[in-house]
Amino acid sequence: MAIELKRRLGGIAGQAGSIAVTLFGLLILTFAIGRIMPNDPARAMVGEDASPEVYRAVYEQLGLDRPMWEQFLLYLRDVLQFDFGTSIRSGQPVLHDILHVLPATIELATFAIIFGASFGITLGVMAAVNKDRWPDHLIRVISLMGHSMPIFWTGMIGLLVFYAGFGWVGGSGRMSQFYIGLVPERTNFLLIDSALAGEWEVFRSAINHIILPASLLGYSSSAYITRMTRSFMLDQLGQEYVTTARVKGLSKRQTIWRHAFGNIRVQLVTIVALAYGALLEGAVLIEAVFAWPGFGQYLTSNLLIGDMNAVMTCVLLVGVIFIGLNILSDVLYRIFDPRTK
Amino acid sequence: MTMSDTSRATDARRAMPQSLIALRNICVFLARTPTSAFGLIVLGVLIFTAIFAPLIATHDPYVQDLQNTLAPPDAAHFFGTDELGRDIFSRLVHGSRITLTIISLVTVVVGPIGLFMGTVAGYFGGRVDTVLMRITDIFLSFPSLILSLAFVAALGPSLNNAIIAISLTAWPPIARLARAETMTFRKADYIAAARLQGASPARIIWKSIVPMCLPSVMIRLTLNMATVILTAAGLGFLGLGAQPPMPEWGAMIATGRRYMIDSWWLVTFPGLAILSVSLAFNLLGDGLRDALDPKQMMKR
């Protein structure tokens, strides 16, 4: 027992160490990206017309005259204190800006993953059950299609058809122009805020606006979920207990959903957690198309004007979220799968 | 000729027909699967179009015709004209060259980097392996588009920088694969024999390990091409890849966006082009995965 505990603690310590090393590497990478950017941050801060003295002062204040390793240590110190610098454009701390826009993206990504997971898992099970028959081939094409679409293009076509054509969904933005500023910002999750304020009109408008981008994003992420579900299910369906269950007289549906599907739930949880992280990538593009005021918009708009602090922090944050989701899916696997105990 | 050279030569001679048979099997398998065959055909069309672009295009892709802007598709302009009166069909045809350039340059850059990192890490193991794989993990902890965005921002937006940025983000999976392959035959007798004859690690890696990793690395590169194409198009769309007036498909969608509501053809056709090429790679990759799956091989 004691040996077992020691082994597990050792495992956790080793993992924590490797996470720390990866995080450190992440910081080196973001620092390098920030430093090779062609923009001169001091110049960007003081403007073109500033006198050489003022420029010099800001240059030294930012620590740009010091050697590179010293600058990196300064950056490290700031990051450890959660100080990510000030955005050149807004004049606000970068962290404040990002926390302001992040809920919009989380809202979008969460809706997308709910859609993507339910769609992908259903298709995956159907494909496995009908392996090598026409539904399997059809599902393969449907899911590969979702994986191959340039999502910014699908977003436009979606707007063209469902917004401009049929008028079924709201256009770009999180809600109609008309309602902007009507709901007090508490959590910045629009659906929660509008529900809290009792503004059901706004709530409906928000649902109307989120449905198209979220389902397109979800569709694009469902390809991976479908593929994994299919292969997990095929593993289960090939095993003898499935035959036994059928021989015992269980219906096909019960065998598939209760027995085989029950056994792959753990694996699916980890897959969905990883797919959630991958959604961030599509979110950057879909936010650009739908003028969605989220994290992706913030990143791309600051990239184009060369706001170094903002870009470095965004990249760092995405890296941290990715590592976090990896750890989370690992932990979930350990908790839910009795065999890992 | 040294001993190791002779033994390698016989090894190669013995291995050659085997791999040729495997290659033929794969081709037969792909041709028999309708979806993969479709992928092969689309890629064939893409390469053909890129080579003969000036002959296929009906107009000059850069010549503006301000008398005839935003014209809907008709017999003279198959896919209509854009906001400057340029023929969209001809721009798409010439754009295939850009797509093909991106694909081949990324392959040429990513293959060697991934092979180097992977084989060195796998061959030496121990601390070298830990360090190199840690670096790989750091690059892997980003979605590829976001890391390329950051790199392009740092380097400045242009097609070349987009290719560099995509390459910088695309090598880690290759390195992982090459490492795994190397680990499986690092302890093989022929490697030990080469080492006993005094071959340097560099020589062993280059002459004995790299050739063994090559087939699976090539397949993996094909599988990644769909992602590469989508990332490149995404960068073009965000204005960080190929710059106007280059007929890059993603950039064409970005400029067509303003006229989208009234002139649907501006965004529809470039998007279909991107979709079909990336779908083709995905279908082909899917087929390759099946063709190389040992379980499937047994059944045949």
XYZ file of C-alpha atoms in Angstrom, chain B residues 74-232:
159
model
C -21.532 33.525 -68.335
C -19.903 32.023 -71.414
C -17.099 34.590 -71.561
C -16.314 34.458 -67.846
C -17.105 30.975 -66.517
C -17.055 32.052 -62.870
C -17.854 35.754 -63.408
C -15.569 38.717 -62.750
C -14.445 40.355 -59.527
C -14.649 43.955 -58.278
C -11.884 45.009 -60.687
C -13.274 43.095 -63.659
C -10.665 40.339 -63.450
C -11.752 36.897 -64.630
C -12.291 34.680 -61.565
C -11.830 31.396 -63.444
C -8.396 32.455 -64.679
C -7.431 33.678 -61.215
C -8.410 30.322 -59.723
C -6.412 28.485 -62.358
C -3.316 30.560 -61.633
C -4.005 30.285 -57.897
C -3.490 26.522 -58.156
C 0.213 27.284 -58.703
C 0.338 29.132 -55.388
C -1.389 26.261 -53.619
C 1.016 23.763 -55.142
C 3.988 25.956 -54.222
C 2.838 26.122 -50.609
C 2.360 22.367 -50.432
C 5.723 21.507 -51.953
C 7.735 24.087 -50.027
C 6.184 23.087 -46.713
C 6.942 19.432 -47.498
C 10.532 20.206 -48.424
C 11.091 22.167 -45.206
C 9.088 20.055 -42.755
C 10.295 16.608 -43.857
C 14.021 17.153 -43.140
C 13.425 19.069 -39.867
C 11.048 16.425 -38.553
C 13.313 13.585 -39.686
C 16.354 15.187 -38.091
C 14.722 15.866 -34.729
C 13.005 12.490 -34.614
C 15.876 10.252 -35.701
C 18.438 12.014 -33.513
C 16.155 11.846 -30.481
C 15.266 8.228 -31.132
C 18.820 7.082 -31.882
C 20.579 8.675 -28.923
C 17.741 8.361 -26.428
C 18.358 9.490 -22.861
C 18.964 13.169 -22.266
C 19.108 14.149 -25.950
C 15.731 12.505 -26.415
C 14.245 14.294 -23.403
C 15.430 17.715 -24.544
C 14.390 17.343 -28.178
C 10.988 15.884 -27.328
C 10.376 18.621 -24.778
C 10.932 21.193 -27.526
C 8.570 19.244 -29.772
C 5.935 19.187 -27.038
C 6.104 22.951 -26.635
C 5.390 23.431 -30.330
C 2.652 20.810 -30.139
C 0.883 22.659 -27.344
C -0.562 25.197 -29.797
C -3.207 24.818 -32.461
C -1.230 25.203 -35.693
C -3.164 28.221 -36.973
C -2.584 30.250 -33.823
C 1.131 29.565 -33.725
C 1.467 30.407 -37.424
C -0.498 33.605 -36.810
C 1.982 34.611 -34.140
C 4.973 33.756 -36.319
C 3.597 35.658 -39.298
C 2.907 38.627 -37.063
C 6.510 38.504 -35.943
C 7.961 38.081 -39.433
C 5.558 40.369 -41.308
C 2.705 39.298 -43.589
C 3.697 37.757 -46.937
C 3.347 34.460 -48.764
C 6.940 33.423 -48.009
C 6.583 34.179 -44.334
C 3.302 32.290 -44.234
C 5.097 29.257 -45.677
C 7.885 29.610 -43.092
C 5.338 29.975 -40.282
C 3.334 26.949 -41.388
C 6.518 24.897 -41.664
C 7.564 25.931 -38.162
C 4.286 24.591 -36.812
C 4.013 21.450 -38.969
C 7.213 19.589 -38.096
C 6.427 18.278 -34.566
C 4.096 15.406 -35.597
C 6.713 14.285 -38.148
C 9.418 14.360 -35.495
C 7.273 12.270 -33.153
C 6.652 9.710 -35.877
C 10.299 9.509 -36.942
C 11.317 9.063 -33.303
C 8.850 6.224 -32.789
C 10.076 4.511 -35.964
C 13.710 4.943 -34.984
C 13.092 3.454 -31.548
C 11.750 0.253 -33.096
C 14.919 -0.607 -35.022
C 17.525 1.209 -32.975
C 18.444 -2.108 -31.384
C 18.377 -4.048 -34.664
C 21.381 -6.185 -35.544
C 22.322 -4.300 -38.673
C 22.604 -1.054 -36.705
C 24.777 -2.789 -34.110
C 26.898 -4.201 -36.933
C 27.378 -0.783 -38.461
C 28.346 0.619 -35.070
C 30.894 -2.151 -34.484
C 32.498 -1.368 -37.812
C 33.119 2.108 -36.492
C 30.472 4.037 -38.380
C 29.800 7.417 -36.802
C 26.319 8.140 -35.382
C 25.752 10.711 -38.124
C 26.522 8.089 -40.758
C 24.331 5.446 -39.147
C 21.412 7.853 -38.884
C 21.793 9.137 -42.417
C 22.549 5.858 -44.187
C 20.647 3.277 -42.142
C 17.867 4.942 -40.168
C 16.573 7.772 -42.333
C 15.820 5.507 -45.330
C 13.780 3.232 -43.053
C 11.723 6.141 -41.701
C 11.125 7.697 -45.089
C 8.003 5.802 -46.259
C 5.912 6.440 -43.150
C 7.089 10.042 -42.984
C 6.016 10.587 -46.595
C 2.568 9.205 -45.840
C 2.231 11.341 -42.755
C 3.179 14.407 -44.805
C 0.364 13.642 -47.253
C -2.065 13.327 -44.373
C -1.024 16.753 -43.066
C -1.471 18.509 -46.388
C -5.180 19.202 -45.864
C -4.365 21.055 -42.658
C -1.556 22.938 -44.370
C -3.876 24.073 -47.150
C -6.573 25.215 -44.717
C -4.052 27.064 -42.555
C -2.562 28.793 -45.593
